[in-house]
C-alpha positions as a LaTeX table, in Angstrom:
\begin{tabular}{lrrr}
\hline
Residue & $x$ (\AA) & $y$ (\AA) & $z$ (\AA) \\
\hline
Met1 & 160.49 & 81.26 & 63.78 \\
Thr2 & 162.45 & 84.35 & 64.77 \\
Ser3 & 162.05 & 87.82 & 63.39 \\
Pro4 & 164.81 & 89.25 & 61.18 \\
Phe5 & 167.57 & 91.20 & 62.86 \\
Ala6 & 167.35 & 94.94 & 62.17 \\
Val7 & 169.80 & 97.80 & 62.77 \\
Ala8 & 168.71 & 101.43 & 62.42 \\
Leu9 & 171.01 & 104.44 & 62.38 \\
Ser10 & 169.74 & 107.60 & 64.03 \\
Gly11 & 171.24 & 110.99 & 64.69 \\
Ala12 & 168.67 & 111.71 & 67.40 \\
Asp13 & 169.69 & 112.90 & 70.83 \\
Ala14 & 170.37 & 109.89 & 73.08 \\
Ala15 & 168.45 & 111.57 & 75.91 \\
Ala16 & 165.27 & 111.22 & 73.86 \\
Ser17 & 165.81 & 107.49 & 73.22 \\
Gln18 & 162.94 & 105.24 & 74.27 \\
Ala19 & 165.06 & 102.09 & 74.01 \\
Pro20 & 164.62 & 99.49 & 76.75 \\
Val21 & 168.40 & 99.73 & 77.36 \\
Leu22 & 170.85 & 102.36 & 76.11 \\
Phe23 & 174.54 & 101.45 & 76.08 \\
Val24 & 176.97 & 104.37 & 76.23 \\
Ala25 & 180.36 & 103.33 & 74.79 \\
Leu26 & 183.31 & 105.11 & 76.40 \\
Ser27 & 187.08 & 104.63 & 76.21 \\
Ser28 & 189.22 & 104.24 & 79.30 \\
Gly29 & 190.16 & 107.49 & 80.96 \\
Ala30 & 187.61 & 109.40 & 78.91 \\
Ala31 & 185.95 & 112.52 & 80.26 \\
Leu32 & 182.26 & 113.06 & 79.56 \\
Pro33 & 182.03 & 113.91 & 75.84 \\
Ala34 & 180.08 & 117.09 & 75.04 \\
Thr35 & 177.87 & 115.02 & 72.71 \\
Leu36 & 176.53 & 113.14 & 75.76 \\
Ala37 & 175.86 & 116.18 & 77.97 \\
Asn38 & 172.09 & 116.14 & 77.30 \\
Leu39 & 171.86 & 112.46 & 78.19 \\
Asp40 & 173.86 & 113.03 & 81.36 \\
Asn41 & 171.57 & 115.90 & 82.35 \\
Ala42 & 168.49 & 113.77 & 81.66 \\
Ile43 & 169.71 & 111.08 & 84.07 \\
Gly44 & 170.75 & 113.49 & 86.81 \\
Gly45 & 174.48 & 113.67 & 86.10 \\
Ala46 & 175.01 & 109.96 & 86.74 \\
Ile47 & 177.48 & 109.49 & 83.87 \\
Ala48 & 179.70 & 112.40 & 84.95 \\
Thr49 & 179.57 & 111.19 & 88.56 \\
Ala50 & 180.54 & 107.62 & 87.59 \\
Leu51 & 183.48 & 108.93 & 85.55 \\
Arg52 & 184.59 & 111.43 & 88.19 \\
Asn53 & 184.43 & 108.87 & 91.03 \\
Arg54 & 186.08 & 106.24 & 88.79 \\
Asp55 & 183.17 & 103.87 & 89.37 \\
Phe56 & 183.47 & 103.30 & 85.63 \\
Arg57 & 186.93 & 103.24 & 84.09 \\
Gly58 & 186.10 & 102.35 & 80.48 \\
Ser59 & 188.09 & 99.11 & 80.54 \\
Arg60 & 187.43 & 96.58 & 77.80 \\
Asp61 & 184.22 & 94.59 & 78.51 \\
Glu62 & 183.36 & 96.68 & 81.60 \\
Ile63 & 179.65 & 97.42 & 82.07 \\
Leu64 & 178.11 & 99.71 & 84.68 \\
Phe65 & 174.33 & 99.97 & 84.89 \\
Leu66 & 173.04 & 103.32 & 86.10 \\
Ser67 & 169.84 & 103.28 & 88.11 \\
Gly68 & 167.24 & 105.90 & 88.87 \\
Val69 & 166.56 & 106.87 & 85.25 \\
Thr70 & 163.32 & 108.85 & 85.27 \\
Ser71 & 163.00 & 109.81 & 81.59 \\
Gly72 & 164.26 & 108.61 & 78.23 \\
Pro73 & 165.63 & 105.06 & 78.03 \\
Arg74 & 164.44 & 102.65 & 80.74 \\
Arg75 & 168.01 & 101.51 & 81.52 \\
Val76 & 171.36 & 103.16 & 80.85 \\
Ala77 & 174.59 & 101.17 & 80.89 \\
Leu78 & 178.12 & 102.44 & 80.37 \\
Ile79 & 180.19 & 99.97 & 78.34 \\
Gly80 & 183.98 & 100.11 & 78.12 \\
Leu81 & 185.91 & 100.23 & 74.86 \\
Gly82 & 189.36 & 99.89 & 76.39 \\
Ser83 & 192.23 & 102.24 & 75.65 \\
Ser84 & 191.76 & 105.27 & 73.43 \\
Pro85 & 191.36 & 105.77 & 70.50 \\
Ala86 & 188.56 & 103.28 & 70.01 \\
Thr87 & 189.46 & 100.88 & 67.21 \\
Gly88 & 186.94 & 99.14 & 65.01 \\
His89 & 187.70 & 95.90 & 66.84 \\
Ala90 & 187.03 & 97.50 & 70.26 \\
Val91 & 183.75 & 99.01 & 69.08 \\
Arg92 & 182.64 & 95.72 & 67.49 \\
Arg93 & 183.49 & 93.82 & 70.69 \\
Ala94 & 181.57 & 96.32 & 72.86 \\
Ala95 & 178.55 & 96.12 & 70.54 \\
Ala96 & 178.57 & 92.32 & 70.70 \\
Leu97 & 178.75 & 92.44 & 74.49 \\
Ala98 & 175.88 & 94.96 & 74.53 \\
Ala99 & 173.72 & 92.67 & 72.38 \\
Arg100 & 174.50 & 89.63 & 74.56 \\
Thr101 & 173.71 & 91.62 & 77.70 \\
Ala102 & 170.43 & 92.89 & 76.24 \\
Ala103 & 169.51 & 89.30 & 75.31 \\
Lys104 & 170.19 & 88.15 & 78.89 \\
Leu105 & 167.98 & 90.96 & 80.15 \\
Gly106 & 165.27 & 89.99 & 77.65 \\
Thr107 & 164.82 & 93.56 & 76.43 \\
Gly108 & 164.22 & 92.65 & 72.78 \\
Ala109 & 165.96 & 95.82 & 71.60 \\
Leu110 & 168.77 & 98.17 & 72.52 \\
Ala111 & 170.48 & 101.38 & 71.49 \\
Ile112 & 174.16 & 102.31 & 71.49 \\
Thr113 & 175.61 & 105.78 & 71.62 \\
Gly114 & 179.04 & 107.24 & 72.10 \\
Asp115 & 181.18 & 110.17 & 71.13 \\
Ser116 & 180.83 & 110.79 & 67.38 \\
Phe117 & 181.34 & 107.42 & 65.71 \\
Ala118 & 182.96 & 107.47 & 62.25 \\
Ala119 & 181.58 & 105.39 & 59.37 \\
Pro120 & 183.95 & 102.41 & 59.92 \\
Gln121 & 183.01 & 102.36 & 63.62 \\
Ile122 & 179.30 & 102.41 & 62.75 \\
Glu123 & 179.86 & 99.42 & 60.46 \\
Ala124 & 181.74 & 97.67 & 63.29 \\
Ile125 & 178.83 & 98.38 & 65.68 \\
Ala126 & 176.36 & 96.80 & 63.24 \\
Ala127 & 178.59 & 93.73 & 62.85 \\
Gly128 & 179.08 & 93.44 & 66.61 \\
Leu129 & 175.37 & 93.76 & 67.33 \\
His130 & 174.61 & 91.06 & 64.80 \\
Ala131 & 177.25 & 88.71 & 66.23 \\
Gly132 & 176.20 & 89.33 & 69.82 \\
Ala133 & 172.50 & 88.87 & 69.13 \\
Trp134 & 173.02 & 85.52 & 67.41 \\
Gln135 & 171.98 & 82.48 & 69.44 \\
Tyr136 & 172.16 & 78.79 & 68.61 \\
Arg137 & 169.24 & 77.08 & 70.28 \\
Asp138 & 168.71 & 73.96 & 68.17 \\
Thr139 & 170.25 & 71.57 & 70.70 \\
Lys140 & 168.99 & 73.28 & 73.85 \\
Thr141 & 165.82 & 72.50 & 75.74 \\
Pro142 & 163.60 & 75.58 & 75.54 \\
Pro143 & 162.77 & 77.28 & 78.84 \\
Pro144 & 159.21 & 77.23 & 80.16 \\
Asp145 & 156.98 & 79.87 & 78.56 \\
Ala146 & 157.00 & 81.97 & 81.75 \\
Asp147 & 160.83 & 82.16 & 81.64 \\
Lys148 & 161.27 & 83.01 & 77.95 \\
Lys149 & 162.95 & 86.33 & 77.18 \\
Ala150 & 162.59 & 88.41 & 74.06 \\
Pro151 & 165.51 & 87.94 & 71.63 \\
Val152 & 167.38 & 91.01 & 70.46 \\
Ala153 & 165.94 & 91.71 & 67.03 \\
\hline
\end{tabular}
C-alpha cells in the first residue's frame, strides 16, 4: 500500500527549505530573479554562476544539479521551462519531470521554486507533480528490498 500523494504550498524562503531536493524552475535566457537571491547566496552563488557561464540555459526538460550545498536543501537542481514567458503547460511539464527525477533519486519528497508563480501556474505545478509521481508497478517485478527507493509522496 502506498501513502497518499500530498502537495503543500508555502511562501517560505527557498533557502530555508529542508527538502531532499529543491528544483528551481527557470525560463531560457532568464537572469537570476531577485526572489531567488537568498537561495543563490545560501549555495555560494552557484545559480548565478551557472546562468552567467551558460552551463544552464533554461531549455525545456534541461536539468542541472548543483553540488556543494552546505545548508538548506540537500540537493538543488535547476530545471528548464523553455522560452519565456512560462506557460501553464511548460510549468506542468517541468513539475512532472521534477517528480520523475525525484522518484529516480529515491528522495521521497521534493520542493519546487521559481520566480513568482501565479495561481494558474501553481495549479499546473500540482498537476504536473501528481502526473510525474504516478507509477504503474502492477506488472513489474519488485526490486530487492536493498534496492527499493522511496516513492514521491
